[in-house]
Amino acid sequence: MLSISVDSHFVHKMWQDNELSRMVEGGVPFPMVSDAGGKIGSVYGVYNEDAGVEMRGRFIIDPDGVIQAIEILSPPVGRNVSELIRQIKAFQHVRATNGDEATPSGWQPGKPTLKPGPDLVGHVWEVWKVDEAF
Amino acid sequence: MKELKIGCGKPTGSKVGEPGREETAGVEAENKKEAAMSVAKVGAKAPDFEAPAYQAGGFGQVKLSDYLGKWVVLCFYPGDFTFV
C-alpha cells in the first residue's frame, strides 16, 4: 500500500502526527509518498492541473508490475475498502489459476468461479444467477 | 524504503515514467510497449517512479519497481487534512 498526494513528505508527517494517529493506533503503516508538482499523478491520469491536486485514483498493481484495476473518484466521494479487498482477492485467485478461472460479478472468496471455454458459451445463465451480483 | 537525507535544498520533485525493471518473463510485448509510452492503463505496466515519502517516523525514498513481486495498491488523494 502506497498513498500519494501533492503534499510534501513534511506535511505528511504533520498529518500523521496530528490527525491520522488519532484515527489509527500508531498511525497509518504504509509509506505516504509526496508527488510535489503532480508529475506522477499526470502520468497516472489523476492530476487536475487547474486545482493543483490529484483525484482519488486507486491502482491495483500485480507482482509483475502490471496494472489490473483502476478506480478514479472526484474528491467529495470516498472509497470503499471492502470492494478494494474483494478485487485484490479476485485478481489473486485468477492469477493463482493461471487465468483458467474467472470471477463473475459479485464474486467473493468461497463462491463459485467460472471456467471460460467453448462449453460455457451461452450457458452462463445455468451456473450464475443475477442475485449473486449483489 | 531507502532512507532520505533531510535538508532544505532538496526539491521534492519526482522521477517518473521510466518503465519498471523487466524482472518477470511472460508479460506480453504489448505491455512493454505501453510502459514505454508512460501512460497508466489497465493491462499495461505501471509507470515507474521514485519519490520522497514519510513512513513510521522517518523520511525515505520510494521506488515503485522495488515492489515487483508483491501486490501493490497505489492510492492518490486530493490532499492531507482534507475531509474525505
PDB file of C-alpha atoms in Angstrom:
ATOM      1  CA  MET A   1       0.000   0.000   0.000  1.00  0.00           C
ATOM      2  CA  LEU A   2       1.327   3.397  -1.037  1.00  0.00           C
ATOM      3  CA  SER A   3      -0.632   6.608  -0.535  1.00  0.00           C
ATOM      4  CA  ILE A   4       0.318   9.615  -2.615  1.00  0.00           C
ATOM      5  CA  SER A   5      -0.629  13.286  -2.864  1.00  0.00           C
ATOM      6  CA  VAL A   6       0.960  16.558  -3.924  1.00  0.00           C
ATOM      7  CA  ASP A   7       1.745  17.412  -0.285  1.00  0.00           C
ATOM      8  CA  SER A   8       5.374  17.320   0.825  1.00  0.00           C
ATOM      9  CA  HIS A   9       6.631  14.449   2.991  1.00  0.00           C
ATOM     10  CA  PHE A  10       6.935  17.015   5.799  1.00  0.00           C
ATOM     11  CA  VAL A  11       3.210  17.783   5.627  1.00  0.00           C
ATOM     12  CA  HIS A  12       2.537  14.009   5.504  1.00  0.00           C
ATOM     13  CA  LYS A  13       4.363  13.792   8.837  1.00  0.00           C
ATOM     14  CA  MET A  14       2.247  16.569  10.348  1.00  0.00           C
ATOM     15  CA  TRP A  15      -0.969  14.924   9.153  1.00  0.00           C
ATOM     16  CA  GLN A  16       0.119  11.565  10.534  1.00  0.00           C
ATOM     17  CA  ASP A  17       1.171  13.078  13.885  1.00  0.00           C
ATOM     18  CA  ASN A  18      -1.801  15.397  14.351  1.00  0.00           C
ATOM     19  CA  GLU A  19      -4.736  13.530  12.876  1.00  0.00           C
ATOM     20  CA  LEU A  20      -4.167  10.067  11.386  1.00  0.00           C
ATOM     21  CA  SER A  21      -2.530   8.729  14.529  1.00  0.00           C
ATOM     22  CA  ARG A  22      -5.768   9.646  16.343  1.00  0.00           C
ATOM     23  CA  MET A  23      -7.780   7.527  13.876  1.00  0.00           C
ATOM     24  CA  VAL A  24      -5.403   4.563  13.591  1.00  0.00           C
ATOM     25  CA  GLU A  25      -3.324   3.462  16.545  1.00  0.00           C
ATOM     26  CA  GLY A  26       0.334   4.145  15.744  1.00  0.00           C
ATOM     27  CA  GLY A  27      -0.663   5.974  12.546  1.00  0.00           C
ATOM     28  CA  VAL A  28      -1.016   4.527   9.059  1.00  0.00           C
ATOM     29  CA  PRO A  29       1.617   1.828   8.479  1.00  0.00           C
ATOM     30  CA  PHE A  30       2.375   2.458   4.801  1.00  0.00           C
ATOM     31  CA  PRO A  31       4.666   4.984   3.054  1.00  0.00           C
ATOM     32  CA  MET A  32       2.995   8.326   2.369  1.00  0.00           C
ATOM     33  CA  VAL A  33       4.548   9.411  -0.911  1.00  0.00           C
ATOM     34  CA  SER A  34       4.985  13.038  -1.961  1.00  0.00           C
ATOM     35  CA  ASP A  35       4.263  13.963  -5.571  1.00  0.00           C
ATOM     36  CA  ALA A  36       5.047  17.675  -5.446  1.00  0.00           C
ATOM     37  CA  GLY A  37       4.090  19.197  -8.794  1.00  0.00           C
ATOM     38  CA  GLY A  38       1.847  16.271  -9.699  1.00  0.00           C
ATOM     39  CA  LYS A  39       4.285  14.652 -12.139  1.00  0.00           C
ATOM     40  CA  ILE A  40       3.408  11.119 -11.078  1.00  0.00           C
ATOM     41  CA  GLY A  41      -0.302  11.956 -10.976  1.00  0.00           C
ATOM     42  CA  SER A  42      -0.118  13.336 -14.508  1.00  0.00           C
ATOM     43  CA  VAL A  43       1.305  10.080 -15.852  1.00  0.00           C
ATOM     44  CA  TYR A  44      -1.372   8.143 -13.951  1.00  0.00           C
ATOM     45  CA  GLY A  45      -4.114  10.416 -15.319  1.00  0.00           C
ATOM     46  CA  VAL A  46      -5.340  11.695 -11.951  1.00  0.00           C
ATOM     47  CA  TYR A  47      -3.705  15.138 -11.665  1.00  0.00           C
ATOM     48  CA  ASN A  48      -6.051  18.091 -12.035  1.00  0.00           C
ATOM     49  CA  GLU A  49      -3.891  20.947 -13.233  1.00  0.00           C
ATOM     50  CA  ASP A  50      -6.458  23.686 -12.533  1.00  0.00           C
ATOM     51  CA  ALA A  51      -6.935  22.648  -8.917  1.00  0.00           C
ATOM     52  CA  GLY A  52      -3.326  21.527  -8.455  1.00  0.00           C
ATOM     53  CA  VAL A  53      -4.440  18.344  -6.706  1.00  0.00           C
ATOM     54  CA  GLU A  54      -4.918  14.680  -7.507  1.00  0.00           C
ATOM     55  CA  MET A  55      -8.242  12.880  -7.843  1.00  0.00           C
ATOM     56  CA  ARG A  56      -8.953   9.768  -5.768  1.00  0.00           C
ATOM     57  CA  GLY A  57      -7.198   7.359  -8.117  1.00  0.00           C
ATOM     58  CA  ARG A  58      -6.658   3.795  -6.987  1.00  0.00           C
ATOM     59  CA  PHE A  59      -4.479   1.342  -8.909  1.00  0.00           C
ATOM     60  CA  ILE A  60      -4.096  -2.377  -8.178  1.00  0.00           C
ATOM     61  CA  ILE A  61      -0.682  -3.465  -9.475  1.00  0.00           C
ATOM     62  CA  ASP A  62       0.193  -7.177  -9.703  1.00  0.00           C
ATOM     63  CA  PRO A  63       3.571  -8.762  -8.832  1.00  0.00           C
ATOM     64  CA  ASP A  64       4.709  -8.327 -12.456  1.00  0.00           C
ATOM     65  CA  GLY A  65       4.133  -4.578 -12.158  1.00  0.00           C
ATOM     66  CA  VAL A  66       1.067  -4.700 -14.409  1.00  0.00           C
ATOM     67  CA  ILE A  67      -1.975  -2.568 -13.575  1.00  0.00           C
ATOM     68  CA  GLN A  68      -5.001  -4.836 -13.066  1.00  0.00           C
ATOM     69  CA  ALA A  69      -7.578  -2.291 -11.901  1.00  0.00           C
ATOM     70  CA  ILE A  70      -8.143   1.459 -11.862  1.00  0.00           C
ATOM     71  CA  GLU A  71     -10.783   3.452  -9.981  1.00  0.00           C
ATOM     72  CA  ILE A  72     -10.855   7.237 -10.087  1.00  0.00           C
ATOM     73  CA  LEU A  73     -13.288   9.275  -7.978  1.00  0.00           C
ATOM     74  CA  SER A  74     -13.659  13.039  -7.770  1.00  0.00           C
ATOM     75  CA  PRO A  75     -12.718  14.455  -4.359  1.00  0.00           C
ATOM     76  CA  PRO A  76     -16.066  14.586  -2.470  1.00  0.00           C
ATOM     77  CA  VAL A  77     -16.787  10.836  -2.551  1.00  0.00           C
ATOM     78  CA  GLY A  78     -14.689   8.403  -0.521  1.00  0.00           C
ATOM     79  CA  ARG A  79     -13.619   4.897  -1.458  1.00  0.00           C
ATOM     80  CA  ASN A  80     -14.928   1.504  -0.331  1.00  0.00           C
ATOM     81  CA  VAL A  81     -12.143  -0.558   1.203  1.00  0.00           C
ATOM     82  CA  SER A  82     -14.203  -3.791   1.232  1.00  0.00           C
ATOM     83  CA  GLU A  83     -14.581  -3.579  -2.533  1.00  0.00           C
ATOM     84  CA  LEU A  84     -10.855  -2.930  -2.919  1.00  0.00           C
ATOM     85  CA  ILE A  85     -10.029  -6.034  -0.872  1.00  0.00           C
ATOM     86  CA  ARG A  86     -12.596  -8.095  -2.796  1.00  0.00           C
ATOM     87  CA  GLN A  87     -10.981  -7.071  -6.079  1.00  0.00           C
ATOM     88  CA  ILE A  88      -7.473  -7.895  -4.859  1.00  0.00           C
ATOM     89  CA  LYS A  89      -8.646 -11.353  -3.709  1.00  0.00           C
ATOM     90  CA  ALA A  90     -10.345 -11.923  -7.059  1.00  0.00           C
ATOM     91  CA  PHE A  91      -7.239 -10.921  -9.039  1.00  0.00           C
ATOM     92  CA  GLN A  92      -5.089 -13.108  -6.804  1.00  0.00           C
ATOM     93  CA  HIS A  93      -7.443 -16.051  -7.350  1.00  0.00           C
ATOM     94  CA  VAL A  94      -7.391 -15.604 -11.128  1.00  0.00           C
ATOM     95  CA  ARG A  95      -3.609 -15.360 -11.068  1.00  0.00           C
ATOM     96  CA  ALA A  96      -3.301 -18.489  -8.917  1.00  0.00           C
ATOM     97  CA  THR A  97      -5.282 -20.431 -11.528  1.00  0.00           C
ATOM     98  CA  ASN A  98      -3.098 -19.057 -14.350  1.00  0.00           C
ATOM     99  CA  GLY A  99      -6.170 -17.378 -15.739  1.00  0.00           C
ATOM    100  CA  ASP A 100      -8.103 -20.664 -16.139  1.00  0.00           C
ATOM    101  CA  GLU A 101     -10.828 -19.350 -13.847  1.00  0.00           C
ATOM    102  CA  ALA A 102     -12.710 -16.069 -13.935  1.00  0.00           C
ATOM    103  CA  THR A 103     -14.678 -14.485 -11.097  1.00  0.00           C
ATOM    104  CA  PRO A 104     -18.203 -13.452 -12.069  1.00  0.00           C
ATOM    105  CA  SER A 105     -19.904 -10.271 -10.909  1.00  0.00           C
ATOM    106  CA  GLY A 106     -20.346 -10.171  -7.137  1.00  0.00           C
ATOM    107  CA  TRP A 107     -17.826 -12.954  -6.555  1.00  0.00           C
ATOM    108  CA  GLN A 108     -16.468 -13.339  -3.035  1.00  0.00           C
ATOM    109  CA  PRO A 109     -13.857 -15.847  -1.825  1.00  0.00           C
ATOM    110  CA  GLY A 110     -15.553 -19.236  -1.472  1.00  0.00           C
ATOM    111  CA  LYS A 111     -18.160 -18.503  -4.129  1.00  0.00           C
ATOM    112  CA  PRO A 112     -18.080 -20.431  -7.422  1.00  0.00           C
ATOM    113  CA  THR A 113     -15.903 -19.170 -10.241  1.00  0.00           C
ATOM    114  CA  LEU A 114     -16.396 -19.642 -13.958  1.00  0.00           C
ATOM    115  CA  LYS A 115     -14.141 -21.687 -16.240  1.00  0.00           C
ATOM    116  CA  PRO A 116     -14.344 -19.914 -19.590  1.00  0.00           C
ATOM    117  CA  GLY A 117     -14.332 -22.255 -22.574  1.00  0.00           C
ATOM    118  CA  PRO A 118     -16.401 -23.401 -25.533  1.00  0.00           C
ATOM    119  CA  ASP A 119     -18.823 -25.358 -23.307  1.00  0.00           C
ATOM    120  CA  LEU A 120     -19.691 -22.304 -21.239  1.00  0.00           C
ATOM    121  CA  VAL A 121     -20.677 -20.108 -24.179  1.00  0.00           C
ATOM    122  CA  GLY A 122     -24.400 -19.410 -23.896  1.00  0.00           C
ATOM    123  CA  HIS A 123     -24.670 -21.397 -20.646  1.00  0.00           C
ATOM    124  CA  VAL A 124     -23.600 -18.873 -18.033  1.00  0.00           C
ATOM    125  CA  TRP A 125     -27.283 -18.402 -17.118  1.00  0.00           C
ATOM    126  CA  GLU A 126     -27.336 -22.019 -15.911  1.00  0.00           C
ATOM    127  CA  VAL A 127     -24.432 -21.624 -13.480  1.00  0.00           C
ATOM    128  CA  TRP A 128     -24.664 -17.983 -12.409  1.00  0.00           C
ATOM    129  CA  LYS A 129     -27.739 -16.103 -11.192  1.00  0.00           C
ATOM    130  CA  VAL A 130     -28.262 -12.324 -11.229  1.00  0.00           C
ATOM    131  CA  ASP A 131     -28.840 -12.323  -7.448  1.00  0.00           C
ATOM    132  CA  GLU A 132     -25.176 -13.228  -6.995  1.00  0.00           C
ATOM    133  CA  ALA A 133     -24.092  -9.861  -8.428  1.00  0.00           C
ATOM    134  CA  PHE A 134     -25.207  -8.050  -5.263  1.00  0.00           C
TER     135      PHE A 134
ATOM    136  CA  MET B   1      12.240   2.280   1.941  1.00  0.00           C
ATOM    137  CA  LYS B   2      15.666   3.815   1.324  1.00  0.00           C
ATOM    138  CA  GLU B   3      16.434   6.487   3.910  1.00  0.00           C
ATOM    139  CA  LEU B   4      16.350  10.055   2.724  1.00  0.00           C
ATOM    140  CA  LYS B   5      18.773  12.680   3.968  1.00  0.00           C
ATOM    141  CA  ILE B   6      16.768  15.687   5.084  1.00  0.00           C
ATOM    142  CA  GLY B   7      17.847  19.164   4.168  1.00  0.00           C
ATOM    143  CA  CYS B   8      16.355  22.397   2.918  1.00  0.00           C
ATOM    144  CA  GLY B   9      17.844  22.449  -0.554  1.00  0.00           C
ATOM    145  CA  LYS B  10      16.477  19.224  -1.990  1.00  0.00           C
ATOM    146  CA  PRO B  11      13.410  19.683  -4.159  1.00  0.00           C
ATOM    147  CA  THR B  12      10.691  17.093  -3.658  1.00  0.00           C
ATOM    148  CA  GLY B  13      10.085  16.627  -7.391  1.00  0.00           C
ATOM    149  CA  SER B  14       9.965  13.054  -8.559  1.00  0.00           C
ATOM    150  CA  LYS B  15      11.372  10.888 -11.283  1.00  0.00           C
ATOM    151  CA  VAL B  16       8.540   9.290 -13.149  1.00  0.00           C
ATOM    152  CA  GLY B  17       7.621   7.438 -16.285  1.00  0.00           C
ATOM    153  CA  GLU B  18      10.575   5.147 -16.692  1.00  0.00           C
ATOM    154  CA  PRO B  19       9.344   1.620 -17.240  1.00  0.00           C
ATOM    155  CA  GLY B  20       9.940  -0.762 -14.344  1.00  0.00           C
ATOM    156  CA  ARG B  21      12.634  -3.409 -14.394  1.00  0.00           C
ATOM    157  CA  GLU B  22      11.731  -6.281 -16.653  1.00  0.00           C
ATOM    158  CA  GLU B  23      12.016  -8.887 -13.983  1.00  0.00           C
ATOM    159  CA  THR B  24       9.369 -11.407 -14.873  1.00  0.00           C
ATOM    160  CA  ALA B  25       9.084 -13.195 -18.169  1.00  0.00           C
ATOM    161  CA  GLY B  26       5.634 -13.752 -19.611  1.00  0.00           C
ATOM    162  CA  VAL B  27       4.496 -10.165 -19.714  1.00  0.00           C
ATOM    163  CA  GLU B  28       3.348  -9.585 -23.258  1.00  0.00           C
ATOM    164  CA  ALA B  29       5.393  -7.429 -25.587  1.00  0.00           C
ATOM    165  CA  GLU B  30       2.349  -5.187 -25.834  1.00  0.00           C
ATOM    166  CA  ASN B  31       2.629  -4.298 -22.164  1.00  0.00           C
ATOM    167  CA  LYS B  32       6.268  -3.312 -22.580  1.00  0.00           C
ATOM    168  CA  LYS B  33       5.269  -1.020 -25.400  1.00  0.00           C
ATOM    169  CA  GLU B  34       2.586   0.587 -23.229  1.00  0.00           C
ATOM    170  CA  ALA B  35       5.045   1.162 -20.400  1.00  0.00           C
ATOM    171  CA  ALA B  36       7.418   2.902 -22.752  1.00  0.00           C
ATOM    172  CA  MET B  37       4.591   5.325 -23.538  1.00  0.00           C
ATOM    173  CA  SER B  38       4.333   6.059 -19.813  1.00  0.00           C
ATOM    174  CA  VAL B  39       0.575   6.196 -19.548  1.00  0.00           C
ATOM    175  CA  ALA B  40      -1.210   4.242 -16.851  1.00  0.00           C
ATOM    176  CA  LYS B  41      -3.669   1.781 -18.394  1.00  0.00           C
ATOM    177  CA  VAL B  42      -5.258  -1.433 -17.220  1.00  0.00           C
ATOM    178  CA  GLY B  43      -3.244  -4.338 -18.608  1.00  0.00           C
ATOM    179  CA  ALA B  44      -0.138  -2.203 -19.069  1.00  0.00           C
ATOM    180  CA  LYS B  45       2.968  -1.947 -16.945  1.00  0.00           C
ATOM    181  CA  ALA B  46       2.577   0.624 -14.168  1.00  0.00           C
ATOM    182  CA  PRO B  47       4.832   3.610 -14.957  1.00  0.00           C
ATOM    183  CA  ASP B  48       7.726   3.522 -12.525  1.00  0.00           C
ATOM    184  CA  PHE B  49       8.523   6.466 -10.264  1.00  0.00           C
ATOM    185  CA  GLU B  50      10.785   7.440  -7.432  1.00  0.00           C
ATOM    186  CA  ALA B  51       9.693   9.991  -4.851  1.00  0.00           C
ATOM    187  CA  PRO B  52      10.214  11.070  -1.231  1.00  0.00           C
ATOM    188  CA  ALA B  53       7.913   9.617   1.403  1.00  0.00           C
ATOM    189  CA  TYR B  54       7.169   9.617   5.107  1.00  0.00           C
ATOM    190  CA  GLN B  55       6.767   6.339   6.992  1.00  0.00           C
ATOM    191  CA  ALA B  56       6.915   5.320  10.618  1.00  0.00           C
ATOM    192  CA  GLY B  57       8.723   8.367  11.897  1.00  0.00           C
ATOM    193  CA  GLY B  58      11.275   8.615   9.103  1.00  0.00           C
ATOM    194  CA  PHE B  59      11.722  10.046   5.639  1.00  0.00           C
ATOM    195  CA  GLY B  60      12.732   7.865   2.736  1.00  0.00           C
ATOM    196  CA  GLN B  61      12.780   7.438  -0.991  1.00  0.00           C
ATOM    197  CA  VAL B  62      10.155   5.117  -2.507  1.00  0.00           C
ATOM    198  CA  LYS B  63      10.647   3.440  -5.892  1.00  0.00           C
ATOM    199  CA  LEU B  64       7.633   1.624  -7.301  1.00  0.00           C
ATOM    200  CA  SER B  65       9.710  -1.018  -9.092  1.00  0.00           C
ATOM    201  CA  ASP B  66      11.243  -2.050  -5.738  1.00  0.00           C
ATOM    202  CA  TYR B  67       7.857  -3.657  -5.056  1.00  0.00           C
ATOM    203  CA  LEU B  68       7.984  -6.039  -8.041  1.00  0.00           C
ATOM    204  CA  GLY B  69       6.973  -9.481  -6.802  1.00  0.00           C
ATOM    205  CA  LYS B  70       4.329  -8.031  -4.470  1.00  0.00           C
ATOM    206  CA  TRP B  71       0.788  -6.793  -4.947  1.00  0.00           C
ATOM    207  CA  VAL B  72       0.686  -3.003  -4.679  1.00  0.00           C
ATOM    208  CA  VAL B  73      -2.232  -0.646  -4.135  1.00  0.00           C
ATOM    209  CA  LEU B  74      -1.384   2.901  -5.174  1.00  0.00           C
ATOM    210  CA  CYS B  75      -3.860   5.432  -3.754  1.00  0.00           C
ATOM    211  CA  PHE B  76      -3.900   9.056  -4.880  1.00  0.00           C
ATOM    212  CA  TYR B  77      -5.934  11.569  -2.854  1.00  0.00           C
ATOM    213  CA  PRO B  78      -6.527  15.334  -3.077  1.00  0.00           C
ATOM    214  CA  GLY B  79      -4.541  16.363  -0.040  1.00  0.00           C
ATOM    215  CA  ASP B  80      -3.502  15.939   3.564  1.00  0.00           C
ATOM    216  CA  PHE B  81      -6.035  17.350   6.062  1.00  0.00           C
ATOM    217  CA  THR B  82      -8.870  17.138   3.539  1.00  0.00           C
ATOM    218  CA  PHE B  83     -12.098  15.703   4.854  1.00  0.00           C
ATOM    219  CA  VAL B  84     -12.954  12.526   2.969  1.00  0.00           C
TER     220      VAL B  84
END
